[in-house]
Coordinates of C-alpha atoms in Angstrom, one line a residue:
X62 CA -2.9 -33.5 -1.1
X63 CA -3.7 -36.4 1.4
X64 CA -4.9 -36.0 4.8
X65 CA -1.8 -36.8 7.1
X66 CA -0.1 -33.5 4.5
X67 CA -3.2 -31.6 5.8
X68 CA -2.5 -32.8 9.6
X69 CA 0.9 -31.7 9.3
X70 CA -0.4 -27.7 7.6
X71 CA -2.7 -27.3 10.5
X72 CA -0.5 -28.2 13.1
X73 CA 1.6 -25.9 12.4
X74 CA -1.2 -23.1 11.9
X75 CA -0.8 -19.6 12.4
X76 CA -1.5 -16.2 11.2
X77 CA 0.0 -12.7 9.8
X78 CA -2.5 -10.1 10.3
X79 CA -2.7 -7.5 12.5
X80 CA -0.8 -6.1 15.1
X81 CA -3.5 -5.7 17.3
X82 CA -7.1 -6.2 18.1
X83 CA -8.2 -2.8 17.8
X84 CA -5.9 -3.0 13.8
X85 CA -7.7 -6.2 13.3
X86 CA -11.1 -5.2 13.7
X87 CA -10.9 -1.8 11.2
X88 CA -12.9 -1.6 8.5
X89 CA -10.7 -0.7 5.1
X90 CA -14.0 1.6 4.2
X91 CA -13.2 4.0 6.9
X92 CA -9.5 3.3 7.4
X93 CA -8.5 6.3 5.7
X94 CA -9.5 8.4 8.8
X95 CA -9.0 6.0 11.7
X96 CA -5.4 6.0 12.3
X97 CA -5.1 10.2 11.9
X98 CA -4.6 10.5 15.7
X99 CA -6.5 13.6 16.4
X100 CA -4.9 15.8 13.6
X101 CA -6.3 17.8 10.8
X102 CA -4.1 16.1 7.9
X103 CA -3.9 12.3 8.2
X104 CA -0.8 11.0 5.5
X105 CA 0.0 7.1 5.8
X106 CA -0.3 4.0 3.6
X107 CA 0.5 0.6 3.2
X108 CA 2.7 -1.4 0.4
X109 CA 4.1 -4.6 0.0
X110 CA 6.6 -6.5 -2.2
X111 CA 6.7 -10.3 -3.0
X112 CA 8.5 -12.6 -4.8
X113 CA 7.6 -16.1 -5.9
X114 CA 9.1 -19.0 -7.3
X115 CA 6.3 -21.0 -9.2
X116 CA 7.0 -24.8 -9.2
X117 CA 4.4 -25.2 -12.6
X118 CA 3.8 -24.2 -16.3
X119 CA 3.4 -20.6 -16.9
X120 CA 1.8 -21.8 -20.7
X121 CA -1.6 -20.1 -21.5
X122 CA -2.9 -23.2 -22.6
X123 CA -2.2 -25.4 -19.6
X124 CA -5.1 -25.9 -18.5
X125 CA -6.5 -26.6 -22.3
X126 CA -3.7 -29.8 -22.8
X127 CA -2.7 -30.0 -19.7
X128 CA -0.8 -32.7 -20.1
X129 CA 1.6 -31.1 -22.6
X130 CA 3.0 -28.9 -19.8
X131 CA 3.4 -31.3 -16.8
X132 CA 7.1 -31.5 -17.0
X133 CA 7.9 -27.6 -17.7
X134 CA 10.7 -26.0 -15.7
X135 CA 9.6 -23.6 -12.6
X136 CA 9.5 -19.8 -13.1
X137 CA 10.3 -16.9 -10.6
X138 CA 8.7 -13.1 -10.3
X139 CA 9.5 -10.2 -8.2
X140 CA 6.2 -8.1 -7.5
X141 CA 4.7 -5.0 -6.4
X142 CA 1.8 -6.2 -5.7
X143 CA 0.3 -2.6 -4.1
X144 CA 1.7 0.6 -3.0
X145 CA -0.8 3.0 -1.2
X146 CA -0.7 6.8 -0.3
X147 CA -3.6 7.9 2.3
X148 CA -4.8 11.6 2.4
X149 CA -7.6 12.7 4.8
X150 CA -8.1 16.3 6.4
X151 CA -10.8 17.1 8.9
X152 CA -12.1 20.5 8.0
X153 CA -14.2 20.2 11.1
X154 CA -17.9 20.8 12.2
X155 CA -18.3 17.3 10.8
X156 CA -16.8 17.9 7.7
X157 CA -13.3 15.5 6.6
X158 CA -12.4 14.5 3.6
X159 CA -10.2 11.3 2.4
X160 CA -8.7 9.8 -0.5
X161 CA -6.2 6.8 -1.4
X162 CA -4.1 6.5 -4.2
X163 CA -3.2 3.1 -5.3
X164 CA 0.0 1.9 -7.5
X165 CA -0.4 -1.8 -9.0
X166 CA 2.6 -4.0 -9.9
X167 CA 4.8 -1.1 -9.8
X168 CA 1.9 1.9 -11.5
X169 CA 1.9 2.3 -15.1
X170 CA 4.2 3.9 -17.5
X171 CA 3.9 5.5 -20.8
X172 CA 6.6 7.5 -23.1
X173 CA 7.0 9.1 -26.4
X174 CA 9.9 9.1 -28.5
X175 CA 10.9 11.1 -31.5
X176 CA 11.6 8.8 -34.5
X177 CA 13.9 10.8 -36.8
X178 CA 14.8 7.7 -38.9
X179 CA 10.7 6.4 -39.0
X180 CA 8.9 9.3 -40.9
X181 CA 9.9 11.8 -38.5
X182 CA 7.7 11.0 -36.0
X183 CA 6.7 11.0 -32.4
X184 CA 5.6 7.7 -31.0
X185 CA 3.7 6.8 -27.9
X186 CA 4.6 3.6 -26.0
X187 CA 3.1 1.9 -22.9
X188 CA 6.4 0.9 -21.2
X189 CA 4.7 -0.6 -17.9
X190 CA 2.1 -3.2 -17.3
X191 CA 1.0 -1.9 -13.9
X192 CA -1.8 0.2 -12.9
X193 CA -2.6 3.8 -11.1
X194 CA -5.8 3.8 -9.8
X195 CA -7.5 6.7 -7.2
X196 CA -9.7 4.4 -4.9
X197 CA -10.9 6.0 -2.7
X198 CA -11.9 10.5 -3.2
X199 CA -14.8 11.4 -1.0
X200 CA -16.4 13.8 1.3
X201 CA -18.2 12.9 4.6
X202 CA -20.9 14.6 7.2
X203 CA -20.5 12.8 10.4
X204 CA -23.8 13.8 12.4
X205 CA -22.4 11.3 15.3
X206 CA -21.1 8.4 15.5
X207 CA -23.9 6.2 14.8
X208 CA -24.7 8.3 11.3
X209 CA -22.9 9.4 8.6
X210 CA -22.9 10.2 4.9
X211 CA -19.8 9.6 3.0
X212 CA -20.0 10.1 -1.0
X213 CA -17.7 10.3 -3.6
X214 CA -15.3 7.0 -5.0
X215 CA -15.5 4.6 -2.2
X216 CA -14.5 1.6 -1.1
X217 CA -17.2 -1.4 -1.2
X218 CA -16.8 -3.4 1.7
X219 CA -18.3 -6.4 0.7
X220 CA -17.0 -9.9 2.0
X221 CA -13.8 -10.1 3.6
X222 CA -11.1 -9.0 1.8
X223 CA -12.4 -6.1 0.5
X224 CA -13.3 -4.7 3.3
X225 CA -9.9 -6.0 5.5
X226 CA -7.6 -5.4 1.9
X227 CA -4.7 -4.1 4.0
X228 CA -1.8 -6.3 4.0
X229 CA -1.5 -6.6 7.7
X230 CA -4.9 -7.9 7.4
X231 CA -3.9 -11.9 5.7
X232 CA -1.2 -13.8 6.5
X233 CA -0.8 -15.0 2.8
X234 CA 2.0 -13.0 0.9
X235 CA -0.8 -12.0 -1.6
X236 CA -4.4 -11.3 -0.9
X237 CA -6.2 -14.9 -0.6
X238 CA -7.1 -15.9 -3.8
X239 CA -10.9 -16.5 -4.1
X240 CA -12.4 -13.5 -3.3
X241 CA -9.5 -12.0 -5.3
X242 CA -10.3 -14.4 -8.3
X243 CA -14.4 -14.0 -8.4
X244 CA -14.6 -10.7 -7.4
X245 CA -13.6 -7.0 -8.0
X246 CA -10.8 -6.6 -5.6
X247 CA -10.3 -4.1 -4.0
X248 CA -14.0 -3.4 -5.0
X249 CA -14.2 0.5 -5.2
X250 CA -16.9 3.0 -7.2
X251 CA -18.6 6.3 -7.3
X252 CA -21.5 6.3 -4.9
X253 CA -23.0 7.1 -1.8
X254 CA -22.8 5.4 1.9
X255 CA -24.7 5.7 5.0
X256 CA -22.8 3.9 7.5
X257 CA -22.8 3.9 11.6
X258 CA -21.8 2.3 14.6
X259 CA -23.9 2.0 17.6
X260 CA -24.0 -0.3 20.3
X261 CA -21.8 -3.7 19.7
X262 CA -22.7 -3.1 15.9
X263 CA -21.4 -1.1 13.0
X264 CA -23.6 -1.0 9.6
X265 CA -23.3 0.2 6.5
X266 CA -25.6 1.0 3.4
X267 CA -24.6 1.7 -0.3
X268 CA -25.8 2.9 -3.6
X269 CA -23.1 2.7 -6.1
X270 CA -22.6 2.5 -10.0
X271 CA -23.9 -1.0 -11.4
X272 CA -21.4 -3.5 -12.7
X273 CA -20.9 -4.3 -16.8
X274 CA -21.6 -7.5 -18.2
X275 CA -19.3 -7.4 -20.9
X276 CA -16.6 -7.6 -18.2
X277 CA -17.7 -11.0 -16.9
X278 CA -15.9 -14.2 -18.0
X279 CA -15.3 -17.7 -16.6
X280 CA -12.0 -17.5 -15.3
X281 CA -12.8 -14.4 -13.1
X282 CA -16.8 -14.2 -12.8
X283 CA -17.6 -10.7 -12.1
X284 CA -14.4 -9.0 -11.1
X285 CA -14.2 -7.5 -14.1
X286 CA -17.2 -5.5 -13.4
X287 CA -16.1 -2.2 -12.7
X288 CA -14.0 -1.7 -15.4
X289 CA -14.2 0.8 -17.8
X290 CA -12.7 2.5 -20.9
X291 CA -14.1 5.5 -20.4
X292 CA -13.2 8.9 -18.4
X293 CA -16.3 8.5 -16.8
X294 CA -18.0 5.8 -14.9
X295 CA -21.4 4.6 -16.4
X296 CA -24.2 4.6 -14.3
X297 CA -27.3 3.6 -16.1
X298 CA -27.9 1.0 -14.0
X299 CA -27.4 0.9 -9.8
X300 CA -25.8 -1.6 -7.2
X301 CA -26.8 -1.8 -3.6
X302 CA -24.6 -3.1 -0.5
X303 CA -25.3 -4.0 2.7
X304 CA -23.1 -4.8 5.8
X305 CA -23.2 -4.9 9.1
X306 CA -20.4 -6.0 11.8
X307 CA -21.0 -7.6 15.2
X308 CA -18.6 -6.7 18.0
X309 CA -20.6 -8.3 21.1
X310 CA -17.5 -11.0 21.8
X311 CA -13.8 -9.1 22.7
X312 CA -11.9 -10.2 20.7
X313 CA -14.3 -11.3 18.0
X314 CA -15.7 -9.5 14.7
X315 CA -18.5 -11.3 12.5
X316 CA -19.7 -9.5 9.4
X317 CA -22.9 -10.3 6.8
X318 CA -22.5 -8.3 3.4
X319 CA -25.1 -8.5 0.3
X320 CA -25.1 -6.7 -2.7
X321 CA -27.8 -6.8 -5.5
X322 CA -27.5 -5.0 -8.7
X323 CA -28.0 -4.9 -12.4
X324 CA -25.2 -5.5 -14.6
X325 CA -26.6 -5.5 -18.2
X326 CA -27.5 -2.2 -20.4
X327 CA -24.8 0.0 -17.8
X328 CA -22.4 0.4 -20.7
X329 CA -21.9 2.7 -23.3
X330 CA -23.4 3.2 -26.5
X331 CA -26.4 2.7 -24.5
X332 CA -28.7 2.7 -27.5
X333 CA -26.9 -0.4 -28.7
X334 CA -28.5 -2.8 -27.2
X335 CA -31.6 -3.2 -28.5
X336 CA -34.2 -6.1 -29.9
X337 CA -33.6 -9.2 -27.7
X338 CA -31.2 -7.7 -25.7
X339 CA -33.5 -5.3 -24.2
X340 CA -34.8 -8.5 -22.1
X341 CA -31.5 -9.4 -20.6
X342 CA -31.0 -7.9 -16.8
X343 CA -28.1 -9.4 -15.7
X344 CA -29.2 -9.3 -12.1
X345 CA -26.1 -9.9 -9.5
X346 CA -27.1 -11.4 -6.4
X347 CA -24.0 -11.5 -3.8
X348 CA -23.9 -13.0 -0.1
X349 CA -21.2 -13.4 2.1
X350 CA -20.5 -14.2 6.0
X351 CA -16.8 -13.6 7.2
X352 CA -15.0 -13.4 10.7
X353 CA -11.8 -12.3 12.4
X354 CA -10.9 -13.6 15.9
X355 CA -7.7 -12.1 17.3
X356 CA -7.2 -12.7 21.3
X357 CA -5.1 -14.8 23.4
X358 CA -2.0 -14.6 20.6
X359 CA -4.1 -16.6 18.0
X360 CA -5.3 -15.1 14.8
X361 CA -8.0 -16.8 12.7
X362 CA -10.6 -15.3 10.1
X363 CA -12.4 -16.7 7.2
X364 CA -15.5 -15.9 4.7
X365 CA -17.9 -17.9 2.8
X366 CA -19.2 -16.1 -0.3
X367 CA -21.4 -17.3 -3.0
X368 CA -23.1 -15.4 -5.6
X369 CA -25.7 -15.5 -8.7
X370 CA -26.0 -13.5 -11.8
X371 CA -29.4 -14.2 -14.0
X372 CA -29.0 -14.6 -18.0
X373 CA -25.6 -16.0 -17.6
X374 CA -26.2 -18.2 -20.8
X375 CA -27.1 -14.2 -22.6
X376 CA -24.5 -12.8 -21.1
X377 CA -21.5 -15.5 -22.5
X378 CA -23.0 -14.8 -26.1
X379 CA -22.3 -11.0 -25.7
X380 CA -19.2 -9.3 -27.4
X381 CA -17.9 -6.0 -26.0
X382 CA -19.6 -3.2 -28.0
X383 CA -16.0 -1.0 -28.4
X384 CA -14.0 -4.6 -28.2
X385 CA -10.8 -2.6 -29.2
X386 CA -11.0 -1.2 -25.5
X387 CA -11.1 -4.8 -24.1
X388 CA -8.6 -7.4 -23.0
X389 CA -9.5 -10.7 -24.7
X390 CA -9.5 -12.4 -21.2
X391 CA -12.0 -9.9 -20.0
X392 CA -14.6 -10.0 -22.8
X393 CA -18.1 -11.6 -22.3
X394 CA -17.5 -13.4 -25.5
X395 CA -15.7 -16.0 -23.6
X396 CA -18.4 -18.8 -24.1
X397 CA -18.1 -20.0 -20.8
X398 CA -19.5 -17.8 -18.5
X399 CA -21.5 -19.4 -15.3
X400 CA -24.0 -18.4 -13.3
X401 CA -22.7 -19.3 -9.7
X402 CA -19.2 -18.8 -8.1
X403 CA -18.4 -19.1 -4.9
X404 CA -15.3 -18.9 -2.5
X405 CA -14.7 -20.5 0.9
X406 CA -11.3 -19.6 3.3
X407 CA -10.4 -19.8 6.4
X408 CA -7.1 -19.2 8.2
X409 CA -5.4 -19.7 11.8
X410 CA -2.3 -18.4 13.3
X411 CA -0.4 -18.5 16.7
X412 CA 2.2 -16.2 17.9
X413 CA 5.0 -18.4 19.1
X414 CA 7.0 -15.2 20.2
X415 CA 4.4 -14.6 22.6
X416 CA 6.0 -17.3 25.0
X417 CA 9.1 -15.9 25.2
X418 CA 9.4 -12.8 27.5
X419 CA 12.2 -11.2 26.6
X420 CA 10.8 -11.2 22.6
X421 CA 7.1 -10.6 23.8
X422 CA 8.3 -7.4 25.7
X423 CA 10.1 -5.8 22.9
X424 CA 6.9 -6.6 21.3
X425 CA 8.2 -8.4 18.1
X426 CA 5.7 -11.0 16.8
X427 CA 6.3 -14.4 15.0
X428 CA 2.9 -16.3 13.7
X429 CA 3.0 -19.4 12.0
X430 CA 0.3 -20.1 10.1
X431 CA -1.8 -22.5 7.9
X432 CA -4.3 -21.5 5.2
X433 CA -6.7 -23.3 3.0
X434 CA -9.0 -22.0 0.7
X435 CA -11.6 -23.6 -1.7
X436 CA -13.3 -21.4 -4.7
X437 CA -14.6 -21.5 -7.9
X438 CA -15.6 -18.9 -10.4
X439 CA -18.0 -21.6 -12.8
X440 CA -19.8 -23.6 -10.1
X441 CA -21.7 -25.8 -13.0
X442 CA -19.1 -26.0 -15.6
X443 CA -19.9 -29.9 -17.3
X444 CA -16.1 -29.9 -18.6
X445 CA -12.7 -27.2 -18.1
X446 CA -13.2 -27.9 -14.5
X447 CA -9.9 -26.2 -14.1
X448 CA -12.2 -23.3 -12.3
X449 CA -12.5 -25.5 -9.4
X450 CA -9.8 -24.9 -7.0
X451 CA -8.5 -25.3 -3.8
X452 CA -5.8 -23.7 -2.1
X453 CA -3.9 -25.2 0.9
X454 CA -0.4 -22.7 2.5
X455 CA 1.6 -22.6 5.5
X456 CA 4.5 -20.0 6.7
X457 CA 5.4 -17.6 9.0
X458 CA 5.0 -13.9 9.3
X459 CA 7.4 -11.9 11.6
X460 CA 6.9 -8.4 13.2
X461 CA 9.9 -6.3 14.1
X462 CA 7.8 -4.1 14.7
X463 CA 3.8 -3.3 15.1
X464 CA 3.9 -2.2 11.8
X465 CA 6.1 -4.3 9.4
X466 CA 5.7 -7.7 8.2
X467 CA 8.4 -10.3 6.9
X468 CA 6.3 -13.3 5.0
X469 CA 7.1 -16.2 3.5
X470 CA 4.9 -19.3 3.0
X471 CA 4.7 -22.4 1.1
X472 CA 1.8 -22.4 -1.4
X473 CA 0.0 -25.5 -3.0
X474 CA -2.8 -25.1 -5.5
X475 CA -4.8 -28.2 -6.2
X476 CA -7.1 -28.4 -9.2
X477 CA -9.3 -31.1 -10.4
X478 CA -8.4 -34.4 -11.8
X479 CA -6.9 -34.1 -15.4
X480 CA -5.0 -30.9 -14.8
X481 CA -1.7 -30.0 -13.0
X482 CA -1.6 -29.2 -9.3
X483 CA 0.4 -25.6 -9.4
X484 CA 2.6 -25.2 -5.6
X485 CA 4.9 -22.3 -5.3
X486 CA 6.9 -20.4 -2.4
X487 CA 6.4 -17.1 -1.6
X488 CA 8.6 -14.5 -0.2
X489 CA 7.5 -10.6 1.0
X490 CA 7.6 -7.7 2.7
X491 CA 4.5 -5.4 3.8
X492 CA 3.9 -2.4 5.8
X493 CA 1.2 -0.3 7.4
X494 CA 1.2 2.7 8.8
X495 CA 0.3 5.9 9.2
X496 CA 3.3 9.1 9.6
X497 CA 0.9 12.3 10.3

């Protein structure tokens, strides 16, 4: 991608976030409870649906002979990417409750059939390749507004895109890929917060369950962390999060989130890992500075994130202890697993509608956009550099209305030298909102 194609992106850039400042500057951690509008029971949710035409090989093994797949035809999917309930209740003196239920690519789906012609038999079948996941359940004791307690399954707000994961909150039909790629996205688990805001600033503290190492692997670092087989989630080791929001500027929200945990010996037969693999901690080390800037009809955001984990050499030697739970591309017997990752975006957006009156007054929105993002999930990888990405989109994102987006974008993904650049267009539809 050459520098006059890059001109031409950015000249064009604009955004599909928010609808508003005030939208723009929530916090997904506490959104649960911010839009319930004075009542007891708060019922809302967000959802989106996408389609994409993909302009590359959809092979496995492209990026291992790449150049056996540089001429294959383009492929097309329809999506659901996420689909979102939103419970909360105030119970009062302090006391509210929330919860979010999330349906992924459509939920999952099982079914059992009776086989009279095989051995008279019932037969269990996964039907669906989606996911139902609850992620966020917890209680919180609001002593004021600069302190409160909130514990249960929560959301954890590090970097950008967990903590603004709401589709009105990118203007990318799908979440932007880095932080989606090298991280657990949305990031959610059992633990306590502590979080506030006083002043110009809002802060929040977390102890929550530590990640597993046997989830980590080069294509995805450690977003596979926070997975588990089990009904329960292990906790033998902790994480910790820190964040805190600045609000001094109108218009203006900068955010610092760390995290620091240990991801080995947090899985389960604990008492398996024993000699030499008592002396691997797995430490995770996570840093990340992000923005969002919405005022005078422009839109722009971004994050830097870059993280460590210790042992990574260890940790790429290590099967999964129960490997029939485990998706091959998610066990830490992939070899290649690296130390650093680190993910880089930034987006800008203008709302052309906003210069014609007659539109700006029925307040329908039109941003056009441009979007580039660089990450990789195996900073010091020697060879299969194919980890090394960089992202570059443009499109538009129309508003009806405040709470309904129209998307559609042209998306180019460039990868190192030696491997096939991967562009695709992308078409959806996304709302937000809250109906109680």
């Amino acid at each position: 991608m050459n520098n006059f194609t890059l001109g031409i992106i950015f000249a064009t850039a604009s955004l599909s976030v928010n609808t508003t400042t005030a939208m723009a500057q929530v916090s997904a951690a506490d959104s649960v409870m911010n839009h319930a509008k004075g009542n007891k029971l708060s019922v809302g949710g967000y959802g989106e649906a996408a389609y994409s035409r993909n302009f590359y090989s959809d092979n496995g093994n492209r990026y291992t002979t790449p150049s056996l797949y540089k001429k294959d035809p383009s492929h097309g999917r329809f999506d659901i990417p996420h689909a979102v309930i939103y419970l909360g209740y105030d119970f009062g003196k302090g006391w509210t409750m929330g919860t979010e239920i999330e349906f992924e690519h459509g939920g999952s789906g099982s079914a059992i059939e009776y086989e009279a012609d095989e051995a008279i038999e019932f037969e269990h079948e996964t039907e669906k390749g989606g996911e139902v996941e609850l992620e966020q359940f917890w209680l919180q004791k609001s002593f004021s507004k600069a302190f409160n307690i909130k514990a249960g399954h929560i959301v954890v707000p590090f970097g950008l895109t967990n903590a603004h994961h709401e589709p009105l909150n990118f203007f990318t039909v799908y979440r932007p890929e880095g932080e989606n790629t090298i991280l657990p996205c949305t990031w959610h688990q059992t633990g306590i917060s502590f979080w506030g805001r006083t002043g110009d600033f809002r802060y929040e503290a977390q102890m929550i369950a530590g990640l597993d190492a046997y989830h980590f692997s080069r294509a995805n670092w450690i977003q596979g962390g926070t997975s588990s087989p089990f009904e329960f989630e292990v906790a033998n080791k902790y994480g910790f999060l820190a964040r805190v929001d600045n609000y001094t500027i109108p218009g203006l929200r900068i955010g610092v989130s760390t995290y620091a945990g240990q991801a080995m010996h947090n899985n389960v037969p604990h008492d398996s890992e024993k000699g030499e693999k008592k002396k691997i901690k797995g430490n995770v080390y996570l840093g990340s500075l992000d923005f969002t800037y919405n005022k005078y009809n422009w839109i722009a955001r971004g994050n830097i994130d870059y993280g460590y984990v210790s042992n990574a050499k260890e940790i790429a030697q290590l099967s999964y202890p129960n490997v029939q739970y485990v998706k091959p591309y998610e066990s830490g017997n992939g070899k290649y697993f690296g130390s650093h990752a680190m993910a880089m975006m930034f987006e800008v957006g203008y709302d052309v509608f906003s210069q014609i009156h007659k539109l700006r007054e029925d307040n329908q929105k039109l941003y056009v956009f441009g979007h580039i993002e660089h990450y990789d999930s195996y900073i010091h990888a020697v060879t299969k550099q194919w980890t090394n990405r960089t992202v570059l989109a443009t499109g538009i994102n129309y508003y009806p209305i405040p709470q309904i987006a129209i998307k559609a974008e042209y998306n180019y993904r460039n990868l190192k030298k030696g491997y096939n650049d991967e562009p695709s267009i992308n078409i959806g539809i996304a709302y937000e909102g809250f109906f109680l």
